[in-house]
PDB file of N, CA and C in Angstrom:
ATOM      1  N   UNK A   1      22.757 -40.422 -15.480  1.00  0.00           N
ATOM      2  CA  UNK A   1      21.796 -39.404 -15.104  1.00  0.00           C
ATOM      3  C   UNK A   1      22.481 -38.040 -14.920  1.00  0.00           C
ATOM      4  N   UNK A   2      21.896 -36.989 -15.514  1.00  0.00           N
ATOM      5  CA  UNK A   2      22.543 -35.678 -15.364  1.00  0.00           C
ATOM      6  C   UNK A   2      22.334 -35.137 -13.952  1.00  0.00           C
ATOM      7  N   UNK A   3      23.303 -34.371 -13.546  1.00  0.00           N
ATOM      8  CA  UNK A   3      23.218 -33.738 -12.242  1.00  0.00           C
ATOM      9  C   UNK A   3      22.537 -32.367 -12.404  1.00  0.00           C
ATOM     10  N   UNK A   4      21.580 -32.092 -11.563  1.00  0.00           N
ATOM     11  CA  UNK A   4      20.836 -30.833 -11.699  1.00  0.00           C
ATOM     12  C   UNK A   4      21.687 -29.649 -11.221  1.00  0.00           C
ATOM     13  N   UNK A   5      22.679 -29.865 -10.410  1.00  0.00           N
ATOM     14  CA  UNK A   5      23.480 -28.742  -9.905  1.00  0.00           C
ATOM     15  C   UNK A   5      24.369 -28.166 -10.996  1.00  0.00           C
ATOM     16  N   UNK A   6      24.732 -28.990 -11.938  1.00  0.00           N
ATOM     17  CA  UNK A   6      25.629 -28.511 -12.995  1.00  0.00           C
ATOM     18  C   UNK A   6      24.878 -27.988 -14.210  1.00  0.00           C
ATOM     19  N   UNK A   7      23.572 -28.130 -14.259  1.00  0.00           N
ATOM     20  CA  UNK A   7      22.821 -27.656 -15.379  1.00  0.00           C
ATOM     21  C   UNK A   7      22.725 -26.118 -15.352  1.00  0.00           C
ATOM     22  N   UNK A   8      22.702 -25.566 -16.529  1.00  0.00           N
ATOM     23  CA  UNK A   8      22.497 -24.128 -16.649  1.00  0.00           C
ATOM     24  C   UNK A   8      21.001 -23.837 -16.601  1.00  0.00           C
ATOM     25  N   UNK A   9      20.692 -22.667 -16.088  1.00  0.00           N
ATOM     26  CA  UNK A   9      19.283 -22.239 -16.123  1.00  0.00           C
ATOM     27  C   UNK A   9      18.893 -21.936 -17.558  1.00  0.00           C
ATOM     28  N   UNK A  10      17.710 -22.376 -17.946  1.00  0.00           N
ATOM     29  CA  UNK A  10      17.225 -22.160 -19.286  1.00  0.00           C
ATOM     30  C   UNK A  10      16.662 -20.771 -19.454  1.00  0.00           C
ATOM     31  N   UNK A  11      16.144 -20.191 -18.386  1.00  0.00           N
ATOM     32  CA  UNK A  11      15.558 -18.890 -18.477  1.00  0.00           C
ATOM     33  C   UNK A  11      16.082 -18.019 -17.351  1.00  0.00           C
ATOM     34  N   UNK A  12      16.495 -16.826 -17.709  1.00  0.00           N
ATOM     35  CA  UNK A  12      16.895 -15.842 -16.710  1.00  0.00           C
ATOM     36  C   UNK A  12      15.723 -14.917 -16.439  1.00  0.00           C
ATOM     37  N   UNK A  13      15.332 -14.800 -15.180  1.00  0.00           N
ATOM     38  CA  UNK A  13      14.219 -13.924 -14.828  1.00  0.00           C
ATOM     39  C   UNK A  13      14.722 -12.497 -14.698  1.00  0.00           C
ATOM     40  N   UNK A  14      14.076 -11.613 -15.412  1.00  0.00           N
ATOM     41  CA  UNK A  14      14.373 -10.172 -15.328  1.00  0.00           C
ATOM     42  C   UNK A  14      13.081  -9.430 -15.064  1.00  0.00           C
ATOM     43  N   UNK A  15      13.143  -8.487 -14.175  1.00  0.00           N
ATOM     44  CA  UNK A  15      11.947  -7.700 -13.882  1.00  0.00           C
ATOM     45  C   UNK A  15      11.659  -6.782 -15.094  1.00  0.00           C
ATOM     46  N   UNK A  16      10.366  -6.617 -15.401  1.00  0.00           N
ATOM     47  CA  UNK A  16      10.030  -5.669 -16.462  1.00  0.00           C
ATOM     48  C   UNK A  16      10.415  -4.247 -16.076  1.00  0.00           C
ATOM     49  N   UNK A  17      10.654  -3.433 -17.084  1.00  0.00           N
ATOM     50  CA  UNK A  17      11.107  -2.068 -16.830  1.00  0.00           C
ATOM     51  C   UNK A  17       9.992  -1.225 -16.169  1.00  0.00           C
ATOM     52  N   UNK A  18       8.749  -1.556 -16.453  1.00  0.00           N
ATOM     53  CA  UNK A  18       7.666  -0.757 -15.880  1.00  0.00           C
ATOM     54  C   UNK A  18       7.025  -1.430 -14.675  1.00  0.00           C
ATOM     55  N   UNK A  19       7.798  -2.212 -13.950  1.00  0.00           N
ATOM     56  CA  UNK A  19       7.270  -2.906 -12.766  1.00  0.00           C
ATOM     57  C   UNK A  19       6.944  -1.926 -11.647  1.00  0.00           C
ATOM     58  N   UNK A  20       5.969  -2.271 -10.855  1.00  0.00           N
ATOM     59  CA  UNK A  20       5.562  -1.445  -9.724  1.00  0.00           C
ATOM     60  C   UNK A  20       6.639  -1.511  -8.641  1.00  0.00           C
ATOM     61  N   UNK A  21       6.939  -0.365  -8.047  1.00  0.00           N
ATOM     62  CA  UNK A  21       7.953  -0.342  -6.997  1.00  0.00           C
ATOM     63  C   UNK A  21       7.439  -1.066  -5.783  1.00  0.00           C
ATOM     64  N   UNK A  22       8.359  -1.332  -4.880  1.00  0.00           N
ATOM     65  CA  UNK A  22       8.016  -2.074  -3.683  1.00  0.00           C
ATOM     66  C   UNK A  22       7.015  -1.321  -2.818  1.00  0.00           C
ATOM     67  N   UNK A  23       6.400  -2.064  -1.887  1.00  0.00           N
ATOM     68  CA  UNK A  23       5.366  -1.466  -1.045  1.00  0.00           C
ATOM     69  C   UNK A  23       5.934  -0.496  -0.039  1.00  0.00           C
ATOM     70  N   UNK A  24       7.225  -0.487   0.148  1.00  0.00           N
ATOM     71  CA  UNK A  24       7.823   0.424   1.130  1.00  0.00           C
ATOM     72  C   UNK A  24       7.625   1.874   0.725  1.00  0.00           C
ATOM     73  N   UNK A  25       7.498   2.162  -0.540  1.00  0.00           N
ATOM     74  CA  UNK A  25       7.333   3.536  -0.989  1.00  0.00           C
ATOM     75  C   UNK A  25       5.896   4.017  -0.829  1.00  0.00           C
ATOM     76  N   UNK A  26       4.942   3.112  -0.761  1.00  0.00           N
ATOM     77  CA  UNK A  26       3.551   3.486  -0.606  1.00  0.00           C
ATOM     78  C   UNK A  26       3.234   3.548   0.878  1.00  0.00           C
ATOM     79  N   UNK A  27       2.638   4.639   1.292  1.00  0.00           N
ATOM     80  CA  UNK A  27       2.362   4.810   2.703  1.00  0.00           C
ATOM     81  C   UNK A  27       1.066   5.542   2.905  1.00  0.00           C
ATOM     82  N   UNK A  28       0.317   5.138   3.920  1.00  0.00           N
ATOM     83  CA  UNK A  28      -0.943   5.806   4.230  1.00  0.00           C
ATOM     84  C   UNK A  28      -0.703   7.104   5.020  1.00  0.00           C
ATOM     85  N   UNK A  29       0.505   7.311   5.494  1.00  0.00           N
ATOM     86  CA  UNK A  29       0.827   8.477   6.304  1.00  0.00           C
ATOM     87  C   UNK A  29       0.680   9.750   5.491  1.00  0.00           C
ATOM     88  N   UNK A  30       1.271   9.798   4.300  1.00  0.00           N
ATOM     89  CA  UNK A  30       1.222  11.020   3.511  1.00  0.00           C
ATOM     90  C   UNK A  30      -0.215  11.322   3.066  1.00  0.00           C
ATOM     91  N   UNK A  31      -0.933  10.278   2.687  1.00  0.00           N
ATOM     92  CA  UNK A  31      -2.325  10.465   2.269  1.00  0.00           C
ATOM     93  C   UNK A  31      -3.152  10.950   3.475  1.00  0.00           C
ATOM     94  N   UNK A  32      -2.920  10.389   4.633  1.00  0.00           N
ATOM     95  CA  UNK A  32      -3.645  10.783   5.850  1.00  0.00           C
ATOM     96  C   UNK A  32      -3.356  12.230   6.218  1.00  0.00           C
ATOM     97  N   UNK A  33      -2.094  12.653   6.105  1.00  0.00           N
ATOM     98  CA  UNK A  33      -1.733  14.000   6.445  1.00  0.00           C
ATOM     99  C   UNK A  33      -2.469  14.990   5.554  1.00  0.00           C
ATOM    100  N   UNK A  34      -2.440  14.757   4.246  1.00  0.00           N
ATOM    101  CA  UNK A  34      -3.060  15.684   3.322  1.00  0.00           C
ATOM    102  C   UNK A  34      -4.566  15.712   3.524  1.00  0.00           C
ATOM    103  N   UNK A  35      -5.184  14.534   3.630  1.00  0.00           N
ATOM    104  CA  UNK A  35      -6.636  14.469   3.784  1.00  0.00           C
ATOM    105  C   UNK A  35      -7.115  15.146   5.080  1.00  0.00           C
ATOM    106  N   UNK A  36      -6.451  14.847   6.183  1.00  0.00           N
ATOM    107  CA  UNK A  36      -6.882  15.416   7.448  1.00  0.00           C
ATOM    108  C   UNK A  36      -6.580  16.920   7.531  1.00  0.00           C
ATOM    109  N   UNK A  37      -5.480  17.350   6.876  1.00  0.00           N
ATOM    110  CA  UNK A  37      -5.162  18.766   6.852  1.00  0.00           C
ATOM    111  C   UNK A  37      -6.236  19.544   6.114  1.00  0.00           C
ATOM    112  N   UNK A  38      -6.723  18.985   5.014  1.00  0.00           N
ATOM    113  CA  UNK A  38      -7.827  19.664   4.284  1.00  0.00           C
ATOM    114  C   UNK A  38      -9.094  19.700   5.110  1.00  0.00           C
ATOM    115  N   UNK A  39      -9.391  18.611   5.803  1.00  0.00           N
ATOM    116  CA  UNK A  39     -10.562  18.597   6.666  1.00  0.00           C
ATOM    117  C   UNK A  39     -10.396  19.628   7.808  1.00  0.00           C
ATOM    118  N   UNK A  40      -9.202  19.692   8.371  1.00  0.00           N
ATOM    119  CA  UNK A  40      -8.941  20.663   9.430  1.00  0.00           C
ATOM    120  C   UNK A  40      -9.083  22.072   8.949  1.00  0.00           C
ATOM    121  N   UNK A  41      -8.633  22.362   7.749  1.00  0.00           N
ATOM    122  CA  UNK A  41      -8.790  23.712   7.192  1.00  0.00           C
ATOM    123  C   UNK A  41     -10.246  24.020   6.944  1.00  0.00           C
ATOM    124  N   UNK A  42     -11.019  23.036   6.493  1.00  0.00           N
ATOM    125  CA  UNK A  42     -12.447  23.270   6.290  1.00  0.00           C
ATOM    126  C   UNK A  42     -13.167  23.561   7.592  1.00  0.00           C
ATOM    127  N   UNK A  43     -12.867  22.819   8.619  1.00  0.00           N
ATOM    128  CA  UNK A  43     -13.498  23.041   9.909  1.00  0.00           C
ATOM    129  C   UNK A  43     -13.082  24.410  10.457  1.00  0.00           C
ATOM    130  N   UNK A  44     -11.820  24.757  10.322  1.00  0.00           N
ATOM    131  CA  UNK A  44     -11.334  26.057  10.807  1.00  0.00           C
ATOM    132  C   UNK A  44     -11.951  27.212  10.003  1.00  0.00           C
ATOM    133  N   UNK A  45     -12.191  26.987   8.718  1.00  0.00           N
ATOM    134  CA  UNK A  45     -12.781  28.032   7.879  1.00  0.00           C
ATOM    135  C   UNK A  45     -14.192  28.404   8.392  1.00  0.00           C
ATOM    136  N   UNK A  46     -14.968  27.355   8.679  1.00  0.00           N
ATOM    137  CA  UNK A  46     -16.328  27.607   9.163  1.00  0.00           C
ATOM    138  C   UNK A  46     -16.336  28.063  10.623  1.00  0.00           C
ATOM    139  N   UNK A  47     -15.366  27.610  11.407  1.00  0.00           N
ATOM    140  CA  UNK A  47     -15.318  28.004  12.818  1.00  0.00           C
ATOM    141  C   UNK A  47     -14.858  29.467  12.958  1.00  0.00           C
ATOM    142  N   UNK A  48     -14.010  29.932  12.087  1.00  0.00           N
ATOM    143  CA  UNK A  48     -13.476  31.292  12.211  1.00  0.00           C
ATOM    144  C   UNK A  48     -14.568  32.324  11.875  1.00  0.00           C
ATOM    145  N   UNK A  49     -15.434  31.989  10.951  1.00  0.00           N
ATOM    146  CA  UNK A  49     -16.488  32.937  10.593  1.00  0.00           C
ATOM    147  C   UNK A  49     -15.934  34.224   9.984  1.00  0.00           C
ATOM    148  N   UNK A  50     -16.307  35.341  10.533  1.00  0.00           N
ATOM    149  CA  UNK A  50     -15.858  36.642   9.987  1.00  0.00           C
ATOM    150  C   UNK A  50     -14.737  37.231  10.824  1.00  0.00           C
ATOM    151  N   UNK A  51     -13.964  36.354  11.448  1.00  0.00           N
ATOM    152  CA  UNK A  51     -12.825  36.804  12.268  1.00  0.00           C
ATOM    153  C   UNK A  51     -11.757  37.441  11.377  1.00  0.00           C
ATOM    154  N   UNK A  52     -11.029  38.374  11.947  1.00  0.00           N
ATOM    155  CA  UNK A  52      -9.950  39.021  11.229  1.00  0.00           C
ATOM    156  C   UNK A  52      -8.684  38.122  11.197  1.00  0.00           C
ATOM    157  N   UNK A  53      -8.695  37.089  11.959  1.00  0.00           N
ATOM    158  CA  UNK A  53      -7.539  36.162  12.029  1.00  0.00           C
ATOM    159  C   UNK A  53      -7.829  34.877  11.300  1.00  0.00           C
ATOM    160  N   UNK A  54      -8.528  34.939  10.180  1.00  0.00           N
ATOM    161  CA  UNK A  54      -8.927  33.736   9.439  1.00  0.00           C
ATOM    162  C   UNK A  54      -7.731  32.954   8.926  1.00  0.00           C
ATOM    163  N   UNK A  55      -6.671  33.640   8.510  1.00  0.00           N
ATOM    164  CA  UNK A  55      -5.485  32.929   8.018  1.00  0.00           C
ATOM    165  C   UNK A  55      -4.789  32.164   9.139  1.00  0.00           C
ATOM    166  N   UNK A  56      -4.778  32.720  10.310  1.00  0.00           N
ATOM    167  CA  UNK A  56      -4.212  32.049  11.476  1.00  0.00           C
ATOM    168  C   UNK A  56      -5.011  30.824  11.813  1.00  0.00           C
ATOM    169  N   UNK A  57      -6.358  30.934  11.753  1.00  0.00           N
ATOM    170  CA  UNK A  57      -7.216  29.797  12.042  1.00  0.00           C
ATOM    171  C   UNK A  57      -7.030  28.659  10.987  1.00  0.00           C
ATOM    172  N   UNK A  58      -6.899  29.051   9.742  1.00  0.00           N
ATOM    173  CA  UNK A  58      -6.708  28.052   8.685  1.00  0.00           C
ATOM    174  C   UNK A  58      -5.372  27.314   8.836  1.00  0.00           C
ATOM    175  N   UNK A  59      -4.340  28.074   9.227  1.00  0.00           N
ATOM    176  CA  UNK A  59      -3.046  27.460   9.443  1.00  0.00           C
ATOM    177  C   UNK A  59      -3.077  26.506  10.648  1.00  0.00           C
ATOM    178  N   UNK A  60      -3.719  26.957  11.719  1.00  0.00           N
ATOM    179  CA  UNK A  60      -3.849  26.083  12.884  1.00  0.00           C
ATOM    180  C   UNK A  60      -4.655  24.845  12.601  1.00  0.00           C
ATOM    181  N   UNK A  61      -5.727  24.996  11.825  1.00  0.00           N
ATOM    182  CA  UNK A  61      -6.536  23.852  11.443  1.00  0.00           C
ATOM    183  C   UNK A  61      -5.782  22.858  10.570  1.00  0.00           C
ATOM    184  N   UNK A  62      -4.956  23.382   9.674  1.00  0.00           N
ATOM    185  CA  UNK A  62      -4.150  22.514   8.834  1.00  0.00           C
ATOM    186  C   UNK A  62      -3.114  21.758   9.633  1.00  0.00           C
ATOM    187  N   UNK A  63      -2.491  22.460  10.606  1.00  0.00           N
ATOM    188  CA  UNK A  63      -1.480  21.815  11.446  1.00  0.00           C
ATOM    189  C   UNK A  63      -2.092  20.732  12.326  1.00  0.00           C
ATOM    190  N   UNK A  64      -3.190  21.033  12.929  1.00  0.00           N
ATOM    191  CA  UNK A  64      -3.870  20.044  13.788  1.00  0.00           C
ATOM    192  C   UNK A  64      -4.367  18.852  12.956  1.00  0.00           C
ATOM    193  N   UNK A  65      -4.904  19.150  11.802  1.00  0.00           N
ATOM    194  CA  UNK A  65      -5.349  18.051  10.924  1.00  0.00           C
ATOM    195  C   UNK A  65      -4.186  17.204  10.437  1.00  0.00           C
ATOM    196  N   UNK A  66      -3.090  17.853  10.137  1.00  0.00           N
ATOM    197  CA  UNK A  66      -1.882  17.080   9.696  1.00  0.00           C
ATOM    198  C   UNK A  66      -1.344  16.203  10.785  1.00  0.00           C
ATOM    199  N   UNK A  67      -1.353  16.673  12.006  1.00  0.00           N
ATOM    200  CA  UNK A  67      -0.879  15.836  13.119  1.00  0.00           C
ATOM    201  C   UNK A  67      -1.815  14.627  13.296  1.00  0.00           C
ATOM    202  N   UNK A  68      -3.091  14.898  13.251  1.00  0.00           N
ATOM    203  CA  UNK A  68      -4.050  13.792  13.356  1.00  0.00           C
ATOM    204  C   UNK A  68      -3.938  12.829  12.205  1.00  0.00           C
ATOM    205  N   UNK A  69      -3.703  13.321  11.018  1.00  0.00           N
ATOM    206  CA  UNK A  69      -3.504  12.454   9.834  1.00  0.00           C
ATOM    207  C   UNK A  69      -2.260  11.620   9.916  1.00  0.00           C
ATOM    208  N   UNK A  70      -1.213  12.180  10.514  1.00  0.00           N
ATOM    209  CA  UNK A  70       0.034  11.430  10.673  1.00  0.00           C
ATOM    210  C   UNK A  70      -0.224  10.184  11.570  1.00  0.00           C
ATOM    211  N   UNK A  71      -0.849  10.394  12.711  1.00  0.00           N
ATOM    212  CA  UNK A  71      -1.095   9.280  13.618  1.00  0.00           C
ATOM    213  C   UNK A  71      -2.117   8.289  13.021  1.00  0.00           C
ATOM    214  N   UNK A  72      -3.096   8.803  12.300  1.00  0.00           N
ATOM    215  CA  UNK A  72      -4.062   7.913  11.676  1.00  0.00           C
ATOM    216  C   UNK A  72      -3.384   7.061  10.598  1.00  0.00           C
ATOM    217  N   UNK A  73      -2.574   7.663   9.756  1.00  0.00           N
ATOM    218  CA  UNK A  73      -1.871   6.925   8.704  1.00  0.00           C
ATOM    219  C   UNK A  73      -0.864   5.942   9.245  1.00  0.00           C
ATOM    220  N   UNK A  74      -0.197   6.307  10.299  1.00  0.00           N
ATOM    221  CA  UNK A  74       0.761   5.398  10.934  1.00  0.00           C
ATOM    222  C   UNK A  74       0.048   4.173  11.514  1.00  0.00           C
ATOM    223  N   UNK A  75      -1.121   4.387  12.096  1.00  0.00           N
ATOM    224  CA  UNK A  75      -1.880   3.287  12.633  1.00  0.00           C
ATOM    225  C   UNK A  75      -2.388   2.380  11.524  1.00  0.00           C
ATOM    226  N   UNK A  76      -2.781   2.936  10.404  1.00  0.00           N
ATOM    227  CA  UNK A  76      -3.232   2.131   9.259  1.00  0.00           C
ATOM    228  C   UNK A  76      -2.066   1.313   8.730  1.00  0.00           C
ATOM    229  N   UNK A  77      -0.882   1.906   8.597  1.00  0.00           N
ATOM    230  CA  UNK A  77       0.264   1.150   8.171  1.00  0.00           C
ATOM    231  C   UNK A  77       0.604   0.013   9.097  1.00  0.00           C
ATOM    232  N   UNK A  78       0.528   0.251  10.395  1.00  0.00           N
ATOM    233  CA  UNK A  78       0.780  -0.798  11.368  1.00  0.00           C
ATOM    234  C   UNK A  78      -0.192  -1.937  11.239  1.00  0.00           C
ATOM    235  N   UNK A  79      -1.457  -1.629  11.084  1.00  0.00           N
ATOM    236  CA  UNK A  79      -2.467  -2.658  11.055  1.00  0.00           C
ATOM    237  C   UNK A  79      -2.382  -3.501   9.766  1.00  0.00           C
ATOM    238  N   UNK A  80      -1.994  -2.907   8.652  1.00  0.00           N
ATOM    239  CA  UNK A  80      -1.875  -3.668   7.412  1.00  0.00           C
ATOM    240  C   UNK A  80      -0.552  -4.412   7.291  1.00  0.00           C
ATOM    241  N   UNK A  81       0.437  -4.050   8.080  1.00  0.00           N
ATOM    242  CA  UNK A  81       1.732  -4.725   7.975  1.00  0.00           C
ATOM    243  C   UNK A  81       1.728  -6.044   8.760  1.00  0.00           C
ATOM    244  N   UNK A  82       0.795  -6.227   9.672  1.00  0.00           N
ATOM    245  CA  UNK A  82       0.703  -7.478  10.412  1.00  0.00           C
ATOM    246  C   UNK A  82       0.112  -8.556   9.523  1.00  0.00           C
ATOM    247  N   UNK A  83       0.595  -9.763   9.704  1.00  0.00           N
ATOM    248  CA  UNK A  83       0.074 -10.896   8.909  1.00  0.00           C
ATOM    249  C   UNK A  83      -0.929 -11.648   9.674  1.00  0.00           C
TER     250      UNK A  83
END
């Protein structure tokens, strides 16, 4: 009877060249930051009205939205990483 330990593998598994990268590179944090920053800018645009500091308001809205998006995306990553 042949020993299976000494047999050679008949097929070598190789990943295809166009394989999808690991899940570590995909993150909800970056998507959350961009999405919430845009929402924050939209809210700030309408809240500023005809103020002369509209650029300041848009920047502040984008920063606040980005911070909120970071925490939202991080929470989404945590909840999906649990089994």
